[in-house]
mmCIF file of C-alpha atoms in Angstrom:
data_model
loop_
_atom_site.group_PDB
_atom_site.id
_atom_site.type_symbol
_atom_site.label_atom_id
_atom_site.label_comp_id
_atom_site.label_asym_id
_atom_site.label_seq_id
_atom_site.Cartn_x
_atom_site.Cartn_y
_atom_site.Cartn_z
ATOM 1 C CA MET A 1 48.987 69.174 130.367
ATOM 2 C CA ASN A 2 52.465 70.402 129.664
ATOM 3 C CA ALA A 3 52.460 73.612 127.609
ATOM 4 C CA GLN A 4 55.645 72.399 125.817
ATOM 5 C CA VAL A 5 53.770 69.532 124.188
ATOM 6 C CA ASN A 6 52.354 71.706 121.405
ATOM 7 C CA ILE A 7 55.643 73.433 120.587
ATOM 8 C CA LYS A 8 56.702 72.159 117.165
ATOM 9 C CA THR A 9 59.169 74.916 116.218
ATOM 10 C CA ARG A 10 61.592 77.069 118.149
ATOM 11 C CA ASN A 11 63.613 79.936 116.660
ATOM 12 C CA GLY A 12 62.119 79.009 113.286
ATOM 13 C CA LEU A 13 63.493 75.460 113.441
ATOM 14 C CA ASP A 14 61.354 72.348 113.192
ATOM 15 C CA LEU A 15 62.052 70.592 116.505
ATOM 16 C CA ILE A 16 60.675 67.249 115.313
ATOM 17 C CA GLN A 17 62.869 67.236 112.168
ATOM 18 C CA MET A 18 65.816 68.392 114.305
ATOM 19 C CA GLY A 19 65.325 65.484 116.732
ATOM 20 C CA GLN A 20 64.971 63.003 113.832
ATOM 21 C CA THR A 21 68.153 64.337 112.190
ATOM 22 C CA ILE A 22 70.143 63.985 115.393
ATOM 23 C CA GLU A 23 68.807 60.441 115.983
ATOM 24 C CA ALA A 24 69.664 59.470 112.418
ATOM 25 C CA LEU A 25 73.225 60.815 112.816
ATOM 26 C CA LYS A 26 73.658 58.969 116.111
ATOM 27 C CA ASN A 27 72.665 55.735 114.452
ATOM 28 C CA ASP A 28 74.738 56.256 111.328
ATOM 29 C CA PRO A 29 77.575 58.776 111.778
ATOM 30 C CA GLY A 30 78.446 58.425 108.032
ATOM 31 C CA LEU A 31 75.373 60.583 107.323
ATOM 32 C CA ALA A 32 77.187 63.506 108.937
ATOM 33 C CA GLN A 33 79.857 63.640 106.196
ATOM 34 C CA PHE A 34 79.156 66.603 103.878
ATOM 35 C CA GLU A 35 81.032 67.950 100.874
ATOM 36 C CA PHE A 36 80.258 71.549 99.895
ATOM 37 C CA ARG A 37 81.324 73.062 96.562
ATOM 38 C CA ALA A 38 81.655 76.241 94.540
ATOM 39 C CA SER A 39 82.728 77.029 90.975
ATOM 40 C CA ASN A 40 84.184 80.385 90.106
ATOM 41 C CA GLU A 41 85.025 82.145 86.857
ATOM 42 C CA TRP A 42 87.257 85.185 86.472
ATOM 43 C CA VAL A 43 85.586 88.048 84.619
ATOM 44 C CA ASP A 44 88.301 90.824 84.512
ATOM 45 C CA GLY A 45 90.586 92.580 86.956
ATOM 46 C CA GLY A 46 89.265 92.033 90.491
ATOM 47 C CA GLU A 47 85.856 90.804 89.308
ATOM 48 C CA ASN A 48 84.932 87.142 89.364
ATOM 49 C CA ARG A 49 81.711 85.151 89.818
ATOM 50 C CA SER A 50 80.843 82.007 91.796
ATOM 51 C CA THR A 51 78.160 79.508 91.088
ATOM 52 C CA ILE A 52 76.867 77.355 94.013
ATOM 53 C CA ARG A 53 74.263 74.640 93.863
ATOM 54 C CA GLY A 54 75.001 70.991 94.567
ATOM 55 C CA PHE A 55 76.495 69.363 97.606
ATOM 56 C CA TYR A 56 76.759 65.920 99.083
ATOM 57 C CA GLY A 57 75.389 65.193 102.523
ATOM 58 C CA ALA A 58 73.176 62.944 104.623
ATOM 59 C CA GLY A 59 74.258 60.039 102.441
ATOM 60 C CA ALA A 60 73.124 61.519 99.120
ATOM 61 C CA GLU A 61 73.675 64.197 96.497
ATOM 62 C CA ASP A 62 71.363 67.112 97.346
ATOM 63 C CA GLU A 63 68.701 67.829 94.710
ATOM 64 C CA SER A 64 66.696 70.425 96.618
ATOM 65 C CA ARG A 65 67.852 73.536 94.684
ATOM 66 C CA ASP A 66 66.137 74.279 91.422
ATOM 67 C CA LYS A 67 68.510 77.028 90.422
ATOM 68 C CA ASP A 68 72.095 78.161 91.002
ATOM 69 C CA PHE A 69 73.120 80.737 93.579
ATOM 70 C CA VAL A 70 75.438 83.247 91.829
ATOM 71 C CA PHE A 71 77.639 85.778 93.617
ATOM 72 C CA THR A 72 80.057 88.394 92.299
ATOM 73 C CA ASN A 73 83.285 89.342 93.976
ATOM 74 C CA GLY A 74 84.630 92.826 93.148
ATOM 75 C CA GLU A 75 87.004 95.397 94.560
ATOM 76 C CA PRO A 76 86.603 99.081 95.421
ATOM 77 C CA PRO A 77 88.520 101.741 93.430
ATOM 78 C CA VAL A 78 91.228 102.008 96.149
ATOM 79 C CA LEU A 79 91.924 98.311 95.456
ATOM 80 C CA LEU A 80 91.885 98.842 91.667
ATOM 81 C CA GLY A 81 88.246 97.796 91.054
ATOM 82 C CA ASN A 82 84.838 99.358 90.371
ATOM 83 C CA ASN A 83 82.779 97.944 93.257
ATOM 84 C CA GLU A 84 81.461 95.128 91.035
ATOM 85 C CA GLY A 85 80.552 93.318 94.270
ATOM 86 C CA ALA A 86 81.708 93.074 97.867
ATOM 87 C CA ASN A 87 85.283 91.818 97.969
ATOM 88 C CA PRO A 88 86.397 88.365 99.065
ATOM 89 C CA VAL A 89 87.539 89.328 102.585
ATOM 90 C CA GLU A 90 84.122 91.002 103.136
ATOM 91 C CA PHE A 91 82.311 87.852 101.924
ATOM 92 C CA LEU A 92 84.328 85.938 104.490
ATOM 93 C CA LEU A 93 82.882 88.177 107.239
ATOM 94 C CA HIS A 94 79.372 87.535 105.827
ATOM 95 C CA ALA A 95 79.998 83.765 106.004
ATOM 96 C CA LEU A 96 81.331 84.037 109.540
ATOM 97 C CA ALA A 97 78.432 86.212 110.737
ATOM 98 C CA GLY A 98 75.915 83.800 109.260
ATOM 99 C CA CYS A 99 77.543 80.720 110.703
ATOM 100 C CA VAL A 100 77.903 82.033 114.231
ATOM 101 C CA THR A 101 74.290 83.237 114.082
ATOM 102 C CA THR A 102 72.883 79.936 112.817
ATOM 103 C CA THR A 103 74.940 77.928 115.281
ATOM 104 C CA THR A 104 73.664 80.134 118.118
ATOM 105 C CA VAL A 105 70.025 79.767 116.990
ATOM 106 C CA LEU A 106 70.356 75.997 116.539
ATOM 107 C CA HIS A 107 71.881 75.276 119.938
ATOM 108 C CA ALA A 108 69.486 77.725 121.598
ATOM 109 C CA ALA A 109 66.579 75.695 120.109
ATOM 110 C CA ALA A 110 68.163 72.469 121.404
ATOM 111 C CA ARG A 111 68.466 74.027 124.869
ATOM 112 C CA GLY A 112 64.842 75.280 124.917
ATOM 113 C CA ILE A 113 65.901 78.919 124.608
ATOM 114 C CA THR A 114 63.724 81.159 122.453
ATOM 115 C CA ILE A 115 65.594 83.988 120.781
ATOM 116 C CA ARG A 116 63.716 87.238 120.229
ATOM 117 C CA LYS A 117 66.350 89.071 118.239
ATOM 118 C CA LEU A 118 69.984 88.616 117.262
ATOM 119 C CA SER A 119 72.272 90.827 115.249
ATOM 120 C CA THR A 120 76.050 91.026 114.863
ATOM 121 C CA ARG A 121 78.680 93.524 113.768
ATOM 122 C CA LEU A 122 82.019 92.182 112.567
ATOM 123 C CA SER A 123 85.308 93.880 111.904
ATOM 124 C CA GLY A 124 88.693 92.548 110.961
ATOM 125 C CA ASN A 125 92.093 94.037 110.300
ATOM 126 C CA ILE A 126 94.300 93.305 107.325
ATOM 127 C CA ASN A 127 97.728 94.689 106.486
ATOM 128 C CA LEU A 128 97.802 94.794 102.676
ATOM 129 C CA GLU A 129 101.625 94.643 102.705
ATOM 130 C CA GLY A 130 101.031 90.913 103.091
ATOM 131 C CA LEU A 131 98.931 90.517 99.939
ATOM 132 C CA LEU A 132 101.297 92.748 97.939
ATOM 133 C CA ALA A 133 104.423 90.983 99.236
ATOM 134 C CA LEU A 134 105.918 94.334 100.292
ATOM 135 C CA ASN A 135 106.926 93.163 103.744
ATOM 136 C CA ASP A 136 107.888 89.617 104.718
ATOM 137 C CA GLU A 137 106.982 90.339 108.357
ATOM 138 C CA ALA A 138 103.377 91.298 107.475
ATOM 139 C CA VAL A 139 100.647 88.781 108.314
ATOM 140 C CA VAL A 140 98.758 87.756 105.155
ATOM 141 C CA GLY A 141 95.000 87.874 105.663
ATOM 142 C CA TYR A 142 93.064 88.858 108.750
ATOM 143 C CA GLU A 143 95.161 89.478 111.844
ATOM 144 C CA SER A 144 92.057 89.040 113.994
ATOM 145 C CA ILE A 145 88.306 89.292 113.704
ATOM 146 C CA ARG A 146 85.907 90.717 116.276
ATOM 147 C CA ILE A 147 82.211 89.839 116.521
ATOM 148 C CA LEU A 148 79.874 91.946 118.621
ATOM 149 C CA MET A 149 76.536 90.224 119.159
ATOM 150 C CA ASP A 150 73.334 91.921 120.275
ATOM 151 C CA ILE A 151 71.004 89.163 121.432
ATOM 152 C CA GLU A 152 67.723 89.035 123.351
ATOM 153 C CA ALA A 153 66.316 85.705 124.560
ATOM 154 C CA ASP A 154 64.150 84.215 127.312
ATOM 155 C CA CYS A 155 67.032 83.092 129.514
ATOM 156 C CA SER A 156 69.550 84.563 131.992
ATOM 157 C CA ASP A 157 72.694 86.437 131.045
ATOM 158 C CA GLU A 158 74.704 83.476 132.349
ATOM 159 C CA GLU A 159 72.849 81.091 130.077
ATOM 160 C CA LEU A 160 73.399 83.501 127.141
ATOM 161 C CA ASP A 161 77.131 83.711 127.798
ATOM 162 C CA ASP A 162 77.358 79.918 127.959
ATOM 163 C CA LEU A 163 75.338 79.627 124.702
ATOM 164 C CA LEU A 164 77.629 82.124 122.894
ATOM 165 C CA SER A 165 80.785 80.376 124.098
ATOM 166 C CA PHE A 166 79.337 77.030 122.904
ATOM 167 C CA ALA A 167 78.281 78.499 119.535
ATOM 168 C CA ARG A 168 81.734 80.017 118.942
ATOM 169 C CA ASP A 169 83.309 76.605 119.658
ATOM 170 C CA HIS A 170 80.870 74.746 117.351
ATOM 171 C CA SER A 171 80.466 77.128 114.403
ATOM 172 C CA PRO A 172 81.964 75.518 111.268
ATOM 173 C CA VAL A 173 83.054 78.814 109.683
ATOM 174 C CA CYS A 174 84.399 80.211 112.975
ATOM 175 C CA ASN A 175 86.479 77.066 113.400
ATOM 176 C CA THR A 176 87.647 77.104 109.786
ATOM 177 C CA VAL A 177 89.056 80.580 110.611
ATOM 178 C CA CYS A 178 90.320 79.904 114.190
ATOM 179 C CA ARG A 179 91.984 76.609 113.361
ATOM 180 C CA PRO A 180 94.611 76.074 110.640
ATOM 181 C CA VAL A 181 92.740 74.321 107.790
ATOM 182 C CA PRO A 182 94.791 72.887 104.919
ATOM 183 C CA VAL A 183 94.038 74.384 101.480
ATOM 184 C CA THR A 184 95.463 72.788 98.384
ATOM 185 C CA LEU A 185 95.670 74.616 95.012
ATOM 186 C CA GLU A 186 96.227 72.468 91.954
ATOM 187 C CA ARG A 187 96.387 73.337 88.302
ATOM 188 C CA VAL A 188 94.239 71.230 85.986
ATOM 189 C CA MET B 1 110.126 101.661 70.239
ATOM 190 C CA ASN B 2 109.194 99.183 72.959
ATOM 191 C CA ALA B 3 105.771 97.695 72.428
ATOM 192 C CA GLN B 4 105.293 97.652 76.238
ATOM 193 C CA VAL B 5 105.219 101.413 76.410
ATOM 194 C CA ASN B 6 101.605 101.669 75.362
ATOM 195 C CA ILE B 7 100.353 98.973 77.736
ATOM 196 C CA LYS B 8 98.288 100.722 80.369
ATOM 197 C CA THR B 9 96.293 97.763 81.697
ATOM 198 C CA ARG B 10 96.995 94.062 82.155
ATOM 199 C CA ASN B 11 94.408 91.481 83.183
ATOM 200 C CA GLY B 12 91.944 94.365 83.546
ATOM 201 C CA LEU B 13 94.109 96.133 86.151
ATOM 202 C CA ASP B 14 95.383 99.698 85.674
ATOM 203 C CA LEU B 15 99.140 99.306 85.789
ATOM 204 C CA ILE B 16 99.803 102.993 86.438
ATOM 205 C CA GLN B 17 97.444 103.076 89.404
ATOM 206 C CA MET B 18 98.934 99.763 90.601
ATOM 207 C CA GLY B 19 102.430 101.202 90.467
ATOM 208 C CA GLN B 20 101.338 104.396 92.265
ATOM 209 C CA THR B 21 99.573 102.376 94.999
ATOM 210 C CA ILE B 22 102.689 100.252 95.629
ATOM 211 C CA GLU B 23 104.918 103.302 95.694
ATOM 212 C CA ALA B 24 102.572 105.062 98.152
ATOM 213 C CA LEU B 25 102.568 102.001 100.441
ATOM 214 C CA LYS B 26 106.358 101.769 100.344
ATOM 215 C CA ASN B 27 106.587 105.396 101.418
ATOM 216 C CA ASP B 28 103.898 105.144 104.121
ATOM 217 C CA PRO B 29 103.248 101.553 105.324
ATOM 218 C CA GLY B 30 100.407 102.877 107.513
ATOM 219 C CA LEU B 31 98.292 103.217 104.355
ATOM 220 C CA ALA B 32 98.305 99.397 104.088
ATOM 221 C CA GLN B 33 96.237 99.006 107.259
ATOM 222 C CA PHE B 34 92.644 98.148 106.360
ATOM 223 C CA GLU B 35 89.587 97.357 108.474
ATOM 224 C CA PHE B 36 86.697 95.500 106.744
ATOM 225 C CA ARG B 37 83.262 95.181 108.284
ATOM 226 C CA ALA B 38 79.883 93.501 107.975
ATOM 227 C CA SER B 39 76.613 93.788 109.899
ATOM 228 C CA ASN B 40 74.213 90.840 110.036
ATOM 229 C CA GLU B 41 70.683 90.401 111.270
ATOM 230 C CA TRP B 42 68.974 87.118 112.050
ATOM 231 C CA VAL B 43 65.682 86.643 110.173
ATOM 232 C CA ASP B 44 64.415 83.218 111.327
ATOM 233 C CA GLY B 45 65.755 79.689 111.612
ATOM 234 C CA GLY B 46 68.826 79.359 109.400
ATOM 235 C CA GLU B 47 68.128 82.572 107.507
ATOM 236 C CA ASN B 48 70.072 85.794 108.197
ATOM 237 C CA ARG B 49 71.143 88.767 106.153
ATOM 238 C CA SER B 50 74.405 90.733 105.996
ATOM 239 C CA THR B 51 74.910 94.362 104.992
ATOM 240 C CA ILE B 52 78.352 95.430 103.742
ATOM 241 C CA ARG B 53 79.392 98.925 102.707
ATOM 242 C CA GLY B 54 82.017 100.949 104.560
ATOM 243 C CA PHE B 55 85.608 100.047 105.307
ATOM 244 C CA TYR B 56 88.722 101.877 106.429
ATOM 245 C CA GLY B 57 91.860 101.732 104.286
ATOM 246 C CA ALA B 58 94.571 103.744 102.550
ATOM 247 C CA GLY B 59 94.439 106.198 105.458
ATOM 248 C CA ALA B 60 90.734 107.090 105.134
ATOM 249 C CA GLU B 61 87.156 105.880 105.487
ATOM 250 C CA ASP B 62 86.054 104.655 102.071
ATOM 251 C CA GLU B 63 83.201 106.603 100.512
ATOM 252 C CA SER B 64 83.112 104.994 97.055
ATOM 253 C CA ARG B 65 79.965 102.847 97.497
ATOM 254 C CA ASP B 66 76.671 104.589 96.957
ATOM 255 C CA LYS B 67 74.655 101.634 98.208
ATOM 256 C CA ASP B 68 74.851 98.643 100.537
ATOM 257 C CA PHE B 69 75.747 95.136 99.405
ATOM 258 C CA VAL B 70 73.195 92.756 100.934
ATOM 259 C CA PHE B 71 73.572 88.972 101.122
ATOM 260 C CA THR B 72 71.293 86.295 102.538
ATOM 261 C CA ASN B 73 72.517 83.134 104.239
ATOM 262 C CA GLY B 74 70.129 80.213 104.227
ATOM 263 C CA GLU B 75 70.157 76.438 104.635
ATOM 264 C CA PRO B 76 68.858 73.587 102.486
ATOM 265 C CA PRO B 77 65.977 71.386 103.753
ATOM 266 C CA VAL B 78 68.387 68.668 104.897
ATOM 267 C CA LEU B 79 69.870 71.298 107.257
ATOM 268 C CA LEU B 80 66.428 72.486 108.425
ATOM 269 C CA GLY B 81 66.075 75.442 106.018
ATOM 270 C CA ASN B 82 64.335 76.397 102.773
ATOM 271 C CA ASN B 83 67.283 77.382 100.595
ATOM 272 C CA GLU B 84 66.751 81.061 101.420
ATOM 273 C CA GLY B 85 70.346 81.541 100.235
ATOM 274 C CA ALA B 86 73.619 79.677 99.965
ATOM 275 C CA ASN B 87 74.759 78.619 103.399
ATOM 276 C CA PRO B 88 77.662 80.147 105.317
ATOM 277 C CA VAL B 89 80.188 77.360 104.606
ATOM 278 C CA GLU B 90 79.377 77.754 100.880
ATOM 279 C CA PHE B 91 79.905 81.512 101.071
ATOM 280 C CA LEU B 92 83.301 80.820 102.598
ATOM 281 C CA LEU B 93 84.205 78.831 99.441
ATOM 282 C CA HIS B 94 82.987 81.776 97.311
ATOM 283 C CA ALA B 95 85.242 84.124 99.317
ATOM 284 C CA LEU B 96 88.198 81.772 98.985
ATOM 285 C CA ALA B 97 87.690 81.249 95.259
ATOM 286 C CA GLY B 98 87.487 85.008 94.645
ATOM 287 C CA CYS B 99 90.539 85.816 96.748
ATOM 288 C CA VAL B 100 92.822 83.239 95.220
ATOM 289 C CA THR B 101 91.662 84.348 91.741
ATOM 290 C CA THR B 102 92.228 88.062 92.369
ATOM 291 C CA THR B 103 95.586 87.409 94.000
ATOM 292 C CA THR B 104 96.640 85.334 91.003
ATOM 293 C CA VAL B 105 95.456 87.990 88.548
ATOM 294 C CA LEU B 106 97.162 90.794 90.516
ATOM 295 C CA HIS B 107 100.573 89.113 90.809
ATOM 296 C CA ALA B 108 100.370 87.937 87.190
ATOM 297 C CA ALA B 109 99.904 91.600 86.169
ATOM 298 C CA ALA B 110 102.898 92.594 88.296
ATOM 299 C CA ARG B 111 105.015 89.883 86.624
ATOM 300 C CA GLY B 112 103.952 90.876 83.131
ATOM 301 C CA ILE B 113 101.851 87.754 82.596
ATOM 302 C CA THR B 114 98.626 88.152 80.642
ATOM 303 C CA ILE B 115 95.892 85.693 81.728
ATOM 304 C CA ARG B 116 93.468 84.569 79.035
ATOM 305 C CA LYS B 117 91.088 82.609 81.233
ATOM 306 C CA LEU B 118 90.889 81.438 84.806
ATOM 307 C CA SER B 119 88.333 79.339 86.549
ATOM 308 C CA THR B 120 88.280 77.338 89.741
ATOM 309 C CA ARG B 121 86.348 74.512 91.361
ATOM 310 C CA LEU B 122 86.390 74.206 95.128
ATOM 311 C CA SER B 123 85.305 71.445 97.468
ATOM 312 C CA GLY B 124 85.605 70.989 101.185
ATOM 313 C CA ASN B 125 84.621 68.313 103.663
ATOM 314 C CA ILE B 126 82.757 68.865 106.891
ATOM 315 C CA ASN B 127 81.701 66.340 109.524
ATOM 316 C CA LEU B 128 78.467 67.757 110.935
ATOM 317 C CA GLU B 129 78.933 65.778 114.156
ATOM 318 C CA GLY B 130 81.225 68.725 115.036
ATOM 319 C CA LEU B 131 78.565 71.429 114.621
ATOM 320 C CA LEU B 132 75.969 69.278 116.423
ATOM 321 C CA ALA B 133 78.339 68.392 119.283
ATOM 322 C CA LEU B 134 77.600 64.725 118.789
ATOM 323 C CA ASN B 135 81.218 63.643 118.842
ATOM 324 C CA ASP B 136 84.032 65.340 120.700
ATOM 325 C CA GLU B 137 86.571 63.825 118.314
ATOM 326 C CA ALA B 138 84.927 65.394 115.237
ATOM 327 C CA VAL B 139 86.701 68.389 113.694
ATOM 328 C CA VAL B 140 84.435 71.461 113.722
ATOM 329 C CA GLY B 141 84.390 73.163 110.306
ATOM 330 C CA TYR B 142 86.204 72.227 107.126
ATOM 331 C CA GLU B 143 88.692 69.405 107.523
ATOM 332 C CA SER B 144 90.416 70.532 104.271
ATOM 333 C CA ILE B 145 89.579 72.508 101.123
ATOM 334 C CA ARG B 146 90.725 71.635 97.623
ATOM 335 C CA ILE B 147 90.999 74.196 94.816
ATOM 336 C CA LEU B 148 91.359 73.046 91.236
ATOM 337 C CA MET B 149 92.381 75.918 88.925
ATOM 338 C CA ASP B 150 92.043 75.943 85.136
ATOM 339 C CA ILE B 151 94.262 78.798 83.903
ATOM 340 C CA GLU B 152 95.540 79.839 80.504
ATOM 341 C CA ALA B 153 98.211 82.559 80.224
ATOM 342 C CA ASP B 154 101.077 83.708 78.020
ATOM 343 C CA CYS B 155 103.773 82.050 80.057
ATOM 344 C CA SER B 156 105.389 78.646 80.671
ATOM 345 C CA ASP B 157 103.907 75.932 82.867
ATOM 346 C CA GLU B 158 106.797 76.511 85.271
ATOM 347 C CA GLU B 159 105.983 80.198 85.526
ATOM 348 C CA LEU B 160 102.303 79.321 86.101
ATOM 349 C CA ASP B 161 103.174 76.891 88.889
ATOM 350 C CA ASP B 162 105.372 79.511 90.552
ATOM 351 C CA LEU B 163 102.580 82.130 90.145
ATOM 352 C CA LEU B 164 99.982 79.804 91.730
ATOM 353 C CA SER B 165 102.210 78.896 94.622
ATOM 354 C CA PHE B 166 102.876 82.590 95.245
ATOM 355 C CA ALA B 167 99.151 83.430 94.986
ATOM 356 C CA ARG B 168 98.270 80.721 97.510
ATOM 357 C CA ASP B 169 100.840 82.112 99.959
ATOM 358 C CA HIS B 170 99.684 85.729 99.497
ATOM 359 C CA SER B 171 95.886 85.406 99.257
ATOM 360 C CA PRO B 172 94.288 87.046 102.328
ATOM 361 C CA VAL B 173 91.324 84.657 102.533
ATOM 362 C CA CYS B 174 93.423 81.575 101.886
ATOM 363 C CA ASN B 175 95.750 82.583 104.700
ATOM 364 C CA THR B 176 92.815 83.398 107.022
ATOM 365 C CA VAL B 177 91.823 79.773 106.476
ATOM 366 C CA CYS B 178 95.272 78.143 106.503
ATOM 367 C CA ARG B 179 96.525 80.007 109.538
ATOM 368 C CA PRO B 180 94.839 80.106 112.963
ATOM 369 C CA VAL B 181 93.192 83.572 113.147
ATOM 370 C CA PRO B 182 91.780 84.662 116.485
ATOM 371 C CA VAL B 183 88.009 85.368 116.518
ATOM 372 C CA THR B 184 86.453 87.045 119.517
ATOM 373 C CA LEU B 185 82.668 86.915 120.188
ATOM 374 C CA GLU B 186 81.355 89.452 122.682
ATOM 375 C CA ARG B 187 77.823 90.188 123.772
ATOM 376 C CA VAL B 188 76.797 93.860 123.696
#
């Protein structure tokens, strides 16, 4: 008897549901089209608040969340705020960390790799002359972002390096940052 | 007597501190170099948690925060999770909403425009065939992101349109998404 037969989850992911999802998408690629959303309201100064709940995906409007997620952006005093929340460029690092982590965990599960622990540290450099329009040569936004990952798993270092390279290439947030993604801003 | 003399804040921003910050950066552009950071730890499946606190900027390590900001990424059931938190691609929309809002508010203050209200709705499309590596032609990450802004201010529509265009071009998160930004992932 194969010991693998009784394994129903790996890295906290339900392998049966994962297989069913992938089969469903192969049969009907339209199910892979998702639309995610956020609403945000300015409070004052550098403080504003987002509400996140619904999204469209897998061919239907999602109804699984019984309450809103609410997050507050703020700014530190040196950027004219009162630390009402982390600031937007820090939330971007949180999004990137989470996406690279989940993509790694997902593709590890698909490859039969069990992860024991995984943590990341991210840092990114910004020249605020860009935001403030003080210097036309200054890059606006992050110049680059560095992710250091500490990972332990039941595979070789070579398999880990291949997994990480694959995760970087398939992480939605990482690719939204690495690639140029069009953003439109319209007044309503 | 000019009525403007007594105006110390606009849009919740301290105009005197804002002027001093800009003067300081003009005199010493090195002060504009910031490094933002996040640490993240995988919990299980699609759940992971970021800690945000310190950053470097204005020539010093920031010490203004007396506690960590902590945020949880999760996934909805259709993406193999239990809604432990918003998911990473949704947090990216929160970051983008906040940054475009704060950049608008900041440059409005600099232009003498008082904003009465400002809210945004964001949506972005993702083809999950990219994440799942089911289709080499599928774009990984957001294909595009749309921001609809509802803004009321004491200026003309033309001035608002010019302000929004300027904010879009000078928002750090918006430009991290619009431009290709290098992301490195290293194992430690």
